[in-house]
Amino acid sequence: MSGNRQLFFMPETERPKMLGLDTCGDFMPFYHEGVFYLYYLHKYSIYEVTTTDFIQYSEPRMAIACGSPEDQDWHIGTGGVIEKDGVFHFYYTGFNEGNLHREGDLNEQVLMRAISSDLKDWSKDPGFFVRPDKQCYGNLHWRDPQPFRNEEAGEYWLVVTATEKDGLFRRGGCTHVMRSDDLDHWRHGDTIYAPRTFETHECHDLFRIGDWWYMVFSNYTRWWETRYRMARSPEGPWITPAPDDMFDGRAFYAAKTVSDGSRRYLVGWQAIRANMDDKQHYQWGGSVLVHELIQRDDGLLGVKPPETIRGHFRHMSELKPTPRLGEWTVNAETIGREPYGFGWLELGPMPAECLIRARLSWSEETIACGLMLRTSGDKLNKWCQVRIEPRRRRLVFDRSNKFDNDHHFIEERYFDCGDVREAELTIIASGNVIVIYANDTALAARAYDFEPGSAGLFVESGEVRCAEFGILEPSR
């Protein structure tokens, strides 16, 4: 394999007509002795890549190979790793789509397991084979097992994606738990979450921070999305955080968490667009995207860039402020005013890989403000834009190459600063990936049809103040 060595790892270099199975998806992170093992789905098997900082990655290698068309794990699906007494147990999904059309006691999805003593060589365990509990659940969605030690219950749990047996159409997704004292003998537990909202809850991850339990899952019923719920007990009841229960935008998917003992990271994938075209749909699979989780005072979760990635950018680029439209004052604090439309200030070249940081505040009447990225052309022919829209309470990534025949959604997130009217922005760009952090809210996107160009500030119908602005490149 020729691994993609951009900041956001992908096992193969992105290219037109790239199939989703050539990318990576559904990361199953595991931490052991200072190393993050990122297992992921690739070409119907499970592959592995390791990192200590989410910047430098090892060469990818196969961990568990899929079987033949006659095997239950003809295609392998998501799972998770747990260690007990020096032995590593990898629970995963065995897919065989052909079983749906065969007679007999056959299932499309079955829970399976592999064993290892070193996280390198895995042996499939033929004795572990858990079919759907058809007395209580449907016979389709039965996958994505997540093992963990539930210290509160004094036992091991295996969280399973399931479907209610007689649930509503495309609303029967539920979360089932299996229980064990030793990882070898499992018994069916209970349904701990069945909101009658989604077709399925994929890629579960249950974990505890302080007094709160959290359940992260992904869903494709309405959007591609990674959501979370919170509870005082792993049994529930599970609360939907209001008004925002997402971590990122509509192309950040199948994220699961991993902790090194002091920090917890959310590891998912940022989808690629078909044919590397901004006007095409997102497709399954993409490149790894990692956020560090933040627990707010009220128990709600936010995200920020990992400190290792932030520290990767240390070389400050020289700025060349040039007012383009509107009234701009550039001193210790940069102030821009344009009461009746759009104004912007070009600040300097934007390298292909960089981190941009800015601290903005705005007047009460301001419609929108934020950053211009990848700008080019005498008439601002091409541009990307990070928009804070205070009145609409949203964060937006917009771009210039949308025309009448392009009806794809813009990238947007709920974002509310309340009466504070200020935000700290961090933008990380690498290749066609752009990741935006506004305070502790993230929004990632792709921008294919853009040269590096320049970066700057903008304001629409109001006033913006910038107390800090910097463009940083990786350390030389």
Tab-separated table of C-alpha atoms in Angstrom:
chain	number	residue	atom	x	y	z
A	1	MET	CA	0.000	0.000	0.000
A	2	SER	CA	1.069	3.557	-0.619
A	3	GLY	CA	-0.300	5.266	2.492
A	4	ASN	CA	-1.565	8.839	2.345
A	5	ARG	CA	0.827	10.763	4.546
A	6	GLN	CA	-1.202	13.925	4.878
A	7	LEU	CA	-2.190	14.970	8.375
A	8	PHE	CA	-5.495	13.073	8.142
A	9	PHE	CA	-4.521	9.467	7.511
A	10	MET	CA	-6.018	7.413	4.702
A	11	PRO	CA	-4.524	4.070	3.602
A	12	GLU	CA	-4.542	4.871	-0.112
A	13	THR	CA	-4.052	8.144	-1.915
A	14	GLU	CA	-7.376	9.752	-2.798
A	15	ARG	CA	-8.187	9.636	-6.478
A	16	PRO	CA	-11.145	9.997	-8.881
A	17	LYS	CA	-13.450	6.978	-9.083
A	18	MET	CA	-12.166	5.824	-5.704
A	19	LEU	CA	-14.408	3.194	-4.134
A	20	GLY	CA	-15.406	3.488	-0.531
A	21	LEU	CA	-13.809	0.155	0.278
A	22	ASP	CA	-10.442	1.619	-0.824
A	23	THR	CA	-10.673	4.210	1.951
A	24	CYS	CA	-10.969	3.521	5.654
A	25	GLY	CA	-14.021	3.586	7.860
A	26	ASP	CA	-15.486	2.656	11.229
A	27	PHE	CA	-12.384	3.122	13.368
A	28	MET	CA	-12.102	0.879	16.409
A	29	PRO	CA	-9.451	2.602	18.554
A	30	PHE	CA	-7.598	0.847	21.370
A	31	TYR	CA	-4.862	2.231	23.640
A	32	HIS	CA	-2.095	0.072	25.065
A	33	GLU	CA	1.276	0.992	26.605
A	34	GLY	CA	1.557	4.455	25.067
A	35	VAL	CA	0.316	3.507	21.595
A	36	PHE	CA	-3.041	4.119	19.927
A	37	TYR	CA	-4.040	1.127	17.786
A	38	LEU	CA	-6.539	2.315	15.184
A	39	TYR	CA	-8.311	-0.677	13.683
A	40	TYR	CA	-10.533	0.099	10.712
A	41	LEU	CA	-12.577	-1.487	7.943
A	42	HIS	CA	-10.793	-1.699	4.590
A	43	LYS	CA	-11.531	-3.993	1.646
A	44	TYR	CA	-14.035	-6.009	3.750
A	45	SER	CA	-11.354	-6.861	6.338
A	46	ILE	CA	-9.966	-5.226	9.473
A	47	TYR	CA	-6.699	-3.348	9.107
A	48	GLU	CA	-4.570	-1.641	11.714
A	49	VAL	CA	-2.437	1.465	11.906
A	50	THR	CA	-0.712	2.812	15.019
A	51	THR	CA	0.167	6.280	16.238
A	52	THR	CA	1.313	8.020	19.382
A	53	ASP	CA	0.306	11.550	18.402
A	54	PHE	CA	-2.355	11.396	15.616
A	55	ILE	CA	0.193	12.949	13.249
A	56	GLN	CA	2.676	10.211	12.384
A	57	TYR	CA	1.191	6.813	11.532
A	58	SER	CA	2.745	3.411	10.998
A	59	GLU	CA	2.397	1.547	7.747
A	60	PRO	CA	-1.074	-0.040	7.629
A	61	ARG	CA	-1.293	-3.803	8.016
A	62	MET	CA	-4.048	-6.387	7.893
A	63	ALA	CA	-5.232	-7.550	11.306
A	64	ILE	CA	-8.181	-9.858	10.566
A	65	ALA	CA	-8.875	-11.084	7.032
A	66	CYS	CA	-12.378	-11.652	5.717
A	67	GLY	CA	-13.444	-15.168	4.754
A	68	SER	CA	-14.843	-16.754	1.616
A	69	PRO	CA	-18.419	-16.372	0.291
A	70	GLU	CA	-19.318	-19.537	2.218
A	71	ASP	CA	-18.040	-18.175	5.536
A	72	GLN	CA	-20.120	-16.118	7.961
A	73	ASP	CA	-17.461	-13.373	7.909
A	74	TRP	CA	-17.316	-13.101	4.129
A	75	HIS	CA	-17.343	-9.395	4.911
A	76	ILE	CA	-16.169	-8.155	8.302
A	77	GLY	CA	-17.941	-5.361	10.157
A	78	THR	CA	-17.265	-3.101	13.113
A	79	GLY	CA	-16.348	-4.265	16.610
A	80	GLY	CA	-13.974	-3.499	19.445
A	81	VAL	CA	-11.010	-4.727	21.499
A	82	ILE	CA	-10.685	-5.511	25.206
A	83	GLU	CA	-7.792	-6.958	27.236
A	84	LYS	CA	-7.987	-9.430	30.129
A	85	ASP	CA	-5.009	-11.082	31.814
A	86	GLY	CA	-2.680	-10.286	28.923
A	87	VAL	CA	-5.024	-11.679	26.277
A	88	PHE	CA	-6.719	-9.377	23.756
A	89	HIS	CA	-10.230	-10.161	22.565
A	90	PHE	CA	-11.481	-8.597	19.324
A	91	TYR	CA	-15.272	-8.816	18.982
A	92	TYR	CA	-16.460	-8.048	15.461
A	93	THR	CA	-19.354	-8.537	13.035
A	94	GLY	CA	-19.457	-11.360	10.538
A	95	PHE	CA	-21.466	-10.319	7.464
A	96	ASN	CA	-22.715	-12.685	4.817
A	97	GLU	CA	-25.337	-10.970	2.685
A	98	GLY	CA	-26.027	-14.181	0.813
A	99	ASN	CA	-27.479	-15.789	3.950
A	100	LEU	CA	-30.564	-13.619	3.630
A	101	HIS	CA	-31.656	-15.725	0.675
A	102	ARG	CA	-30.691	-19.188	1.921
A	103	GLU	CA	-32.849	-21.696	3.725
A	104	GLY	CA	-32.108	-22.840	7.243
A	105	ASP	CA	-30.947	-21.140	10.417
A	106	LEU	CA	-28.746	-18.584	8.691
A	107	ASN	CA	-28.177	-14.928	9.472
A	108	GLU	CA	-26.729	-12.016	7.585
A	109	GLN	CA	-25.078	-10.605	10.724
A	110	VAL	CA	-23.475	-12.569	13.569
A	111	LEU	CA	-21.169	-11.569	16.434
A	112	MET	CA	-17.728	-13.198	16.173
A	113	ARG	CA	-14.369	-12.987	17.920
A	114	ALA	CA	-10.603	-13.182	17.382
A	115	ILE	CA	-7.867	-13.607	20.014
A	116	SER	CA	-4.315	-12.237	20.243
A	117	SER	CA	-1.490	-12.104	22.762
A	118	ASP	CA	0.382	-9.214	21.142
A	119	LEU	CA	-2.163	-7.115	19.173
A	120	LYS	CA	-0.427	-8.233	15.971
A	121	ASP	CA	-1.307	-11.848	15.276
A	122	TRP	CA	-5.034	-12.552	15.577
A	123	SER	CA	-6.646	-15.995	15.518
A	124	LYS	CA	-10.347	-16.356	14.838
A	125	ASP	CA	-12.238	-18.112	17.619
A	126	PRO	CA	-14.684	-20.594	16.015
A	127	GLY	CA	-16.302	-21.216	19.397
A	128	PHE	CA	-17.675	-17.690	19.653
A	129	PHE	CA	-20.687	-17.304	17.389
A	130	VAL	CA	-23.657	-15.274	18.627
A	131	ARG	CA	-26.733	-15.160	16.406
A	132	PRO	CA	-29.475	-12.556	16.755
A	133	ASP	CA	-31.855	-13.142	19.646
A	134	LYS	CA	-34.876	-13.507	17.374
A	135	GLN	CA	-37.267	-13.926	20.304
A	136	CYS	CA	-36.697	-10.304	21.263
A	137	TYR	CA	-35.137	-8.677	18.177
A	138	GLY	CA	-35.348	-8.582	14.412
A	139	ASN	CA	-33.133	-10.763	12.227
A	140	LEU	CA	-31.260	-8.023	10.374
A	141	HIS	CA	-29.336	-5.455	12.420
A	142	TRP	CA	-27.186	-7.419	14.873
A	143	ARG	CA	-23.686	-6.036	14.822
A	144	ASP	CA	-20.974	-3.614	15.979
A	145	PRO	CA	-20.204	-5.253	19.353
A	146	GLN	CA	-18.405	-2.955	21.800
A	147	PRO	CA	-16.817	-4.741	24.799
A	148	PHE	CA	-15.918	-2.950	28.003
A	149	ARG	CA	-15.576	-3.588	31.705
A	150	ASN	CA	-18.541	-2.122	33.567
A	151	GLU	CA	-17.035	-1.597	37.004
A	152	GLU	CA	-20.313	-0.238	38.292
A	153	ALA	CA	-22.041	-3.550	37.504
A	154	GLY	CA	-18.981	-5.712	38.271
A	155	GLU	CA	-19.113	-7.470	34.906
A	156	TYR	CA	-18.210	-7.205	31.229
A	157	TRP	CA	-20.669	-5.703	28.782
A	158	LEU	CA	-21.002	-6.185	25.055
A	159	VAL	CA	-23.072	-3.395	23.501
A	160	VAL	CA	-24.841	-4.523	20.319
A	161	THR	CA	-26.626	-2.716	17.498
A	162	ALA	CA	-30.060	-4.321	17.212
A	163	THR	CA	-33.602	-3.734	15.945
A	164	GLU	CA	-36.894	-4.113	17.781
A	165	LYS	CA	-38.740	-7.218	16.631
A	166	ASP	CA	-41.998	-5.450	15.837
A	167	GLY	CA	-40.740	-1.876	15.663
A	168	LEU	CA	-41.987	0.967	13.534
A	169	PHE	CA	-40.751	1.201	9.946
A	170	ARG	CA	-37.208	2.603	9.973
A	171	ARG	CA	-37.679	3.578	13.619
A	172	GLY	CA	-36.891	0.284	15.302
A	173	GLY	CA	-33.203	0.861	16.067
A	174	CYS	CA	-32.256	-0.121	19.619
A	175	THR	CA	-29.268	-0.873	21.833
A	176	HIS	CA	-28.895	-4.346	23.342
A	177	VAL	CA	-26.445	-5.410	26.043
A	178	MET	CA	-24.913	-8.831	26.603
A	179	ARG	CA	-23.238	-9.597	29.951
A	180	SER	CA	-20.340	-11.800	31.051
A	181	ASP	CA	-18.205	-12.473	34.117
A	182	ASP	CA	-15.188	-13.773	32.179
A	183	LEU	CA	-15.485	-12.745	28.469
A	184	ASP	CA	-16.109	-16.386	27.519
A	185	HIS	CA	-19.615	-17.061	28.770
A	186	TRP	CA	-22.109	-14.461	27.627
A	187	ARG	CA	-25.784	-14.069	28.441
A	188	HIS	CA	-28.367	-11.770	26.925
A	189	GLY	CA	-29.141	-8.713	28.980
A	190	ASP	CA	-31.600	-5.959	28.244
A	191	THR	CA	-32.488	-3.276	25.769
A	192	ILE	CA	-31.005	-0.132	27.320
A	193	TYR	CA	-32.084	2.332	24.621
A	194	ALA	CA	-34.968	2.228	22.138
A	195	PRO	CA	-36.087	5.780	21.269
A	196	ARG	CA	-38.163	4.818	18.190
A	197	THR	CA	-36.316	7.528	16.258
A	198	PHE	CA	-33.703	5.857	14.037
A	199	GLU	CA	-33.483	2.750	11.887
A	200	THR	CA	-30.290	1.741	13.618
A	201	HIS	CA	-27.700	2.889	16.149
A	202	GLU	CA	-24.358	1.985	14.593
A	203	CYS	CA	-20.889	1.806	16.119
A	204	HIS	CA	-21.881	2.238	19.757
A	205	ASP	CA	-19.454	3.448	22.377
A	206	LEU	CA	-20.373	3.602	26.079
A	207	PHE	CA	-18.038	5.275	28.549
A	208	ARG	CA	-18.048	7.237	31.775
A	209	ILE	CA	-16.633	10.664	32.653
A	210	GLY	CA	-17.163	11.718	36.251
A	211	ASP	CA	-20.787	11.279	37.280
A	212	TRP	CA	-22.090	10.931	33.733
A	213	TRP	CA	-22.340	7.980	31.367
A	214	TYR	CA	-22.280	8.684	27.636
A	215	MET	CA	-23.468	6.676	24.644
A	216	VAL	CA	-22.038	7.630	21.263
A	217	PHE	CA	-23.615	6.143	18.135
A	218	SER	CA	-23.986	6.885	14.435
A	219	ASN	CA	-27.071	6.914	12.258
A	220	TYR	CA	-27.805	7.203	8.537
A	221	THR	CA	-31.613	7.414	8.633
A	222	ARG	CA	-31.817	11.162	8.058
A	223	TRP	CA	-28.239	12.413	7.689
A	224	TRP	CA	-24.891	10.820	8.178
A	225	GLU	CA	-24.279	11.804	11.757
A	226	THR	CA	-22.506	10.894	14.968
A	227	ARG	CA	-24.671	11.643	18.010
A	228	TYR	CA	-24.529	11.078	21.753
A	229	ARG	CA	-26.785	10.558	24.747
A	230	MET	CA	-26.079	10.932	28.472
A	231	ALA	CA	-27.319	9.230	31.635
A	232	ARG	CA	-26.543	8.841	35.308
A	233	SER	CA	-26.479	5.063	34.895
A	234	PRO	CA	-25.386	2.781	32.031
A	235	GLU	CA	-28.862	1.273	32.198
A	236	GLY	CA	-30.378	4.677	31.337
A	237	PRO	CA	-32.652	6.504	31.024
A	238	TRP	CA	-30.708	8.220	28.251
A	239	ILE	CA	-31.119	11.971	27.837
A	240	THR	CA	-30.845	13.719	24.483
A	241	PRO	CA	-28.597	16.762	25.018
A	242	ALA	CA	-30.359	19.916	23.909
A	243	PRO	CA	-30.033	21.802	21.702
A	244	ASP	CA	-27.037	20.008	20.128
A	245	ASP	CA	-26.288	16.285	20.371
A	246	MET	CA	-23.639	16.123	17.629
A	247	PHE	CA	-19.872	16.600	17.655
A	248	ASP	CA	-19.259	17.602	14.044
A	249	GLY	CA	-21.039	17.912	10.703
A	250	ARG	CA	-22.870	15.539	8.379
A	251	ALA	CA	-19.816	13.795	6.957
A	252	PHE	CA	-18.103	12.831	10.244
A	253	TYR	CA	-19.206	9.271	10.852
A	254	ALA	CA	-18.867	6.107	12.942
A	255	ALA	CA	-16.797	7.797	15.645
A	256	LYS	CA	-15.778	5.850	18.749
A	257	THR	CA	-13.706	7.033	21.693
A	258	VAL	CA	-10.410	5.991	23.234
A	259	SER	CA	-8.679	7.181	26.398
A	260	ASP	CA	-5.006	7.243	27.319
A	261	GLY	CA	-5.922	7.549	30.985
A	262	SER	CA	-5.970	11.342	31.087
A	263	ARG	CA	-7.612	12.463	27.846
A	264	ARG	CA	-10.401	10.949	25.782
A	265	TYR	CA	-10.389	11.196	21.989
A	266	LEU	CA	-13.192	10.781	19.467
A	267	VAL	CA	-11.914	8.889	16.407
A	268	GLY	CA	-14.075	8.870	13.280
A	269	TRP	CA	-13.797	9.345	9.544
A	270	GLN	CA	-14.405	12.358	7.345
A	271	ALA	CA	-16.160	11.155	4.214
A	272	ILE	CA	-14.730	11.791	0.753
A	273	ARG	CA	-16.848	13.071	-2.124
A	274	ALA	CA	-17.263	10.938	-5.209
A	275	ASN	CA	-14.689	11.631	-7.936
A	276	MET	CA	-13.033	14.282	-5.748
A	277	ASP	CA	-15.744	16.702	-6.865
A	278	ASP	CA	-17.304	19.284	-4.538
A	279	LYS	CA	-20.634	18.880	-6.337
A	280	GLN	CA	-20.845	15.100	-5.875
A	281	HIS	CA	-22.313	13.207	-2.947
A	282	TYR	CA	-20.373	12.001	0.046
A	283	GLN	CA	-19.619	8.299	-0.034
A	284	TRP	CA	-18.831	5.706	2.613
A	285	GLY	CA	-15.323	5.911	4.014
A	286	GLY	CA	-12.698	8.597	4.043
A	287	SER	CA	-9.784	9.710	6.181
A	288	VAL	CA	-9.277	9.587	9.930
A	289	LEU	CA	-10.410	12.620	11.924
A	290	VAL	CA	-9.692	12.877	15.650
A	291	HIS	CA	-11.204	15.311	18.158
A	292	GLU	CA	-10.375	15.580	21.841
A	293	LEU	CA	-13.476	15.468	24.028
A	294	ILE	CA	-14.312	18.219	26.514
A	295	GLN	CA	-16.818	17.799	29.333
A	296	ARG	CA	-18.534	21.088	30.126
A	297	ASP	CA	-19.675	22.097	33.593
A	298	ASP	CA	-23.234	20.944	32.891
A	299	GLY	CA	-22.073	17.534	31.662
A	300	LEU	CA	-22.579	18.271	27.966
A	301	LEU	CA	-19.706	17.371	25.621
A	302	GLY	CA	-17.677	19.527	23.283
A	303	VAL	CA	-14.512	18.968	21.274
A	304	LYS	CA	-11.176	20.614	20.582
A	305	PRO	CA	-8.140	19.771	18.448
A	306	PRO	CA	-5.721	17.334	20.086
A	307	GLU	CA	-2.796	19.177	21.661
A	308	THR	CA	-0.340	17.157	19.579
A	309	ILE	CA	-1.936	18.399	16.355
A	310	ARG	CA	-2.113	21.968	17.597
A	311	GLY	CA	1.573	21.789	18.578
A	312	HIS	CA	2.478	20.468	15.138
A	313	PHE	CA	2.052	24.002	13.739
A	314	ARG	CA	4.694	26.350	15.146
A	315	HIS	CA	6.086	28.438	12.308
A	316	MET	CA	4.218	31.762	12.084
A	317	SER	CA	3.700	33.075	8.564
A	318	GLU	CA	4.097	36.767	7.766
A	319	LEU	CA	0.834	38.671	7.372
A	320	LYS	CA	0.229	41.323	4.731
A	321	PRO	CA	-3.071	43.051	5.616
A	322	THR	CA	-4.807	44.469	2.551
A	323	PRO	CA	-8.326	45.959	2.838
A	324	ARG	CA	-10.483	44.838	-0.097
A	325	LEU	CA	-14.034	45.912	0.695
A	326	GLY	CA	-15.513	47.853	3.601
A	327	GLU	CA	-13.818	49.983	6.238
A	328	TRP	CA	-10.893	48.325	8.021
A	329	THR	CA	-8.542	49.520	10.765
A	330	VAL	CA	-5.484	47.349	11.333
A	331	ASN	CA	-3.704	47.955	14.645
A	332	ALA	CA	-3.266	45.837	17.767
A	333	GLU	CA	-6.927	44.994	17.220
A	334	THR	CA	-8.299	44.736	13.698
A	335	ILE	CA	-11.740	46.271	13.201
A	336	GLY	CA	-13.943	45.874	10.147
A	337	ARG	CA	-17.201	47.713	9.423
A	338	GLU	CA	-19.654	47.278	6.585
A	339	PRO	CA	-23.218	48.208	7.628
A	340	TYR	CA	-25.025	47.359	4.381
A	341	GLY	CA	-23.330	44.329	2.842
A	342	PHE	CA	-20.114	42.327	2.529
A	343	GLY	CA	-16.645	43.574	3.399
A	344	TRP	CA	-13.388	41.707	3.674
A	345	LEU	CA	-9.723	42.102	4.539
A	346	GLU	CA	-7.049	39.932	2.940
A	347	LEU	CA	-4.401	39.026	5.507
A	348	GLY	CA	-1.873	36.769	3.798
A	349	PRO	CA	-1.117	33.606	1.819
A	350	MET	CA	-2.711	30.397	3.072
A	351	PRO	CA	-0.393	27.378	2.776
A	352	ALA	CA	-1.783	24.017	1.681
A	353	GLU	CA	-1.203	22.676	5.192
A	354	CYS	CA	-1.642	25.150	8.008
A	355	LEU	CA	-3.403	26.120	11.208
A	356	ILE	CA	-5.223	29.449	11.416
A	357	ARG	CA	-6.277	30.920	14.722
A	358	ALA	CA	-8.427	33.979	15.301
A	359	ARG	CA	-10.277	35.551	18.207
A	360	LEU	CA	-13.345	37.396	16.993
A	361	SER	CA	-16.101	39.510	18.501
A	362	TRP	CA	-18.975	41.265	16.761
A	363	SER	CA	-21.622	43.916	17.249
A	364	GLU	CA	-25.212	43.026	18.108
A	365	GLU	CA	-26.589	43.881	14.655
A	366	THR	CA	-24.006	41.834	12.708
A	367	ILE	CA	-25.534	39.335	10.282
A	368	ALA	CA	-22.379	37.267	9.768
A	369	CYS	CA	-18.624	37.382	10.260
A	370	GLY	CA	-15.698	35.021	10.122
A	371	LEU	CA	-12.810	33.910	7.917
A	372	MET	CA	-12.183	33.818	4.186
A	373	LEU	CA	-10.074	30.828	3.078
A	374	ARG	CA	-8.488	29.708	-0.193
A	375	THR	CA	-9.368	32.998	-1.898
A	376	SER	CA	-8.131	33.771	-5.418
A	377	GLY	CA	-8.918	35.985	-8.416
A	378	ASP	CA	-9.137	39.748	-8.867
A	379	LYS	CA	-12.909	39.620	-8.400
A	380	LEU	CA	-12.793	37.127	-5.539
A	381	ASN	CA	-13.481	34.438	-8.129
A	382	LYS	CA	-12.904	31.544	-5.744
A	383	TRP	CA	-13.247	31.367	-2.010
A	384	CYS	CA	-14.203	29.281	0.992
A	385	GLN	CA	-15.824	30.868	3.995
A	386	VAL	CA	-16.151	30.083	7.703
A	387	ARG	CA	-19.326	31.907	8.718
A	388	ILE	CA	-20.583	32.660	12.190
A	389	GLU	CA	-24.234	33.681	11.913
A	390	PRO	CA	-25.178	34.879	15.423
A	391	ARG	CA	-28.883	35.458	14.821
A	392	ARG	CA	-29.354	32.055	13.215
A	393	ARG	CA	-27.183	30.439	15.891
A	394	ARG	CA	-25.167	28.493	13.392
A	395	LEU	CA	-21.644	27.877	12.135
A	396	VAL	CA	-21.341	27.438	8.362
A	397	PHE	CA	-18.706	26.333	5.878
A	398	ASP	CA	-19.560	27.770	2.472
A	399	ARG	CA	-17.733	27.784	-0.872
A	400	SER	CA	-17.877	29.649	-4.159
A	401	ASN	CA	-18.302	26.794	-6.633
A	402	LYS	CA	-21.980	26.163	-5.972
A	403	PHE	CA	-24.284	27.044	-8.856
A	404	ASP	CA	-27.926	26.625	-9.816
A	405	ASN	CA	-27.604	22.901	-10.485
A	406	ASP	CA	-25.882	22.185	-7.167
A	407	HIS	CA	-28.499	21.536	-4.515
A	408	HIS	CA	-26.258	19.820	-2.002
A	409	PHE	CA	-26.475	21.176	1.503
A	410	ILE	CA	-23.892	23.549	2.849
A	411	GLU	CA	-21.966	22.338	5.868
A	412	GLU	CA	-23.524	23.774	9.025
A	413	ARG	CA	-23.666	23.256	12.783
A	414	TYR	CA	-25.606	24.681	15.670
A	415	PHE	CA	-23.506	27.383	17.343
A	416	ASP	CA	-24.644	29.831	20.013
A	417	CYS	CA	-22.502	32.231	22.000
A	418	GLY	CA	-25.468	33.771	23.772
A	419	ASP	CA	-24.886	37.333	24.939
A	420	VAL	CA	-21.089	36.997	24.855
A	421	ARG	CA	-20.821	37.638	21.092
A	422	GLU	CA	-17.283	36.324	20.722
A	423	ALA	CA	-15.582	33.164	19.525
A	424	GLU	CA	-12.147	31.616	19.274
A	425	LEU	CA	-11.615	30.006	15.882
A	426	THR	CA	-9.055	27.341	15.014
A	427	ILE	CA	-8.890	26.135	11.407
A	428	ILE	CA	-6.768	23.139	10.435
A	429	ALA	CA	-6.256	22.618	6.705
A	430	SER	CA	-4.451	19.731	5.042
A	431	GLY	CA	-4.975	18.900	1.395
A	432	ASN	CA	-8.697	19.093	0.667
A	433	VAL	CA	-9.726	18.653	4.314
A	434	ILE	CA	-10.674	21.710	6.364
A	435	VAL	CA	-11.558	21.274	10.044
A	436	ILE	CA	-13.127	24.200	11.901
A	437	TYR	CA	-13.258	24.614	15.664
A	438	ALA	CA	-15.372	27.491	16.985
A	439	ASN	CA	-14.932	27.483	20.756
A	440	ASP	CA	-15.661	23.801	21.470
A	441	THR	CA	-17.826	23.109	18.403
A	442	ALA	CA	-16.335	21.347	15.353
A	443	LEU	CA	-17.299	21.384	11.678
A	444	ALA	CA	-15.225	19.497	9.096
A	445	ALA	CA	-15.558	19.685	5.318
A	446	ARG	CA	-13.780	19.024	2.046
A	447	ALA	CA	-12.842	21.624	-0.548
A	448	TYR	CA	-11.459	20.026	-3.699
A	449	ASP	CA	-11.534	22.714	-6.364
A	450	PHE	CA	-9.382	25.293	-4.594
A	451	GLU	CA	-5.738	26.304	-4.747
A	452	PRO	CA	-3.992	27.360	-1.485
A	453	GLY	CA	-4.812	31.045	-2.155
A	454	SER	CA	-5.096	33.564	0.671
A	455	ALA	CA	-6.868	33.940	4.016
A	456	GLY	CA	-8.615	36.893	5.582
A	457	LEU	CA	-11.509	38.298	7.607
A	458	PHE	CA	-15.008	39.274	6.541
A	459	VAL	CA	-18.098	40.935	7.953
A	460	GLU	CA	-21.655	41.236	6.643
A	461	SER	CA	-23.949	44.068	7.731
A	462	GLY	CA	-22.205	44.926	10.965
A	463	GLU	CA	-18.870	45.156	12.726
A	464	VAL	CA	-16.240	42.549	13.536
A	465	ARG	CA	-13.211	42.848	15.811
A	466	CYS	CA	-10.224	40.532	15.660
A	467	ALA	CA	-7.993	40.568	18.741
A	468	GLU	CA	-5.709	37.824	17.414
A	469	PHE	CA	-4.959	36.321	14.019
A	470	GLY	CA	-2.198	33.974	12.953
A	471	ILE	CA	-1.366	31.548	10.146
A	472	LEU	CA	0.979	28.770	11.281
A	473	GLU	CA	2.752	26.149	9.224
A	474	PRO	CA	4.207	22.830	10.444
A	475	SER	CA	7.542	23.026	12.220
A	476	ARG	CA	10.456	23.078	9.861
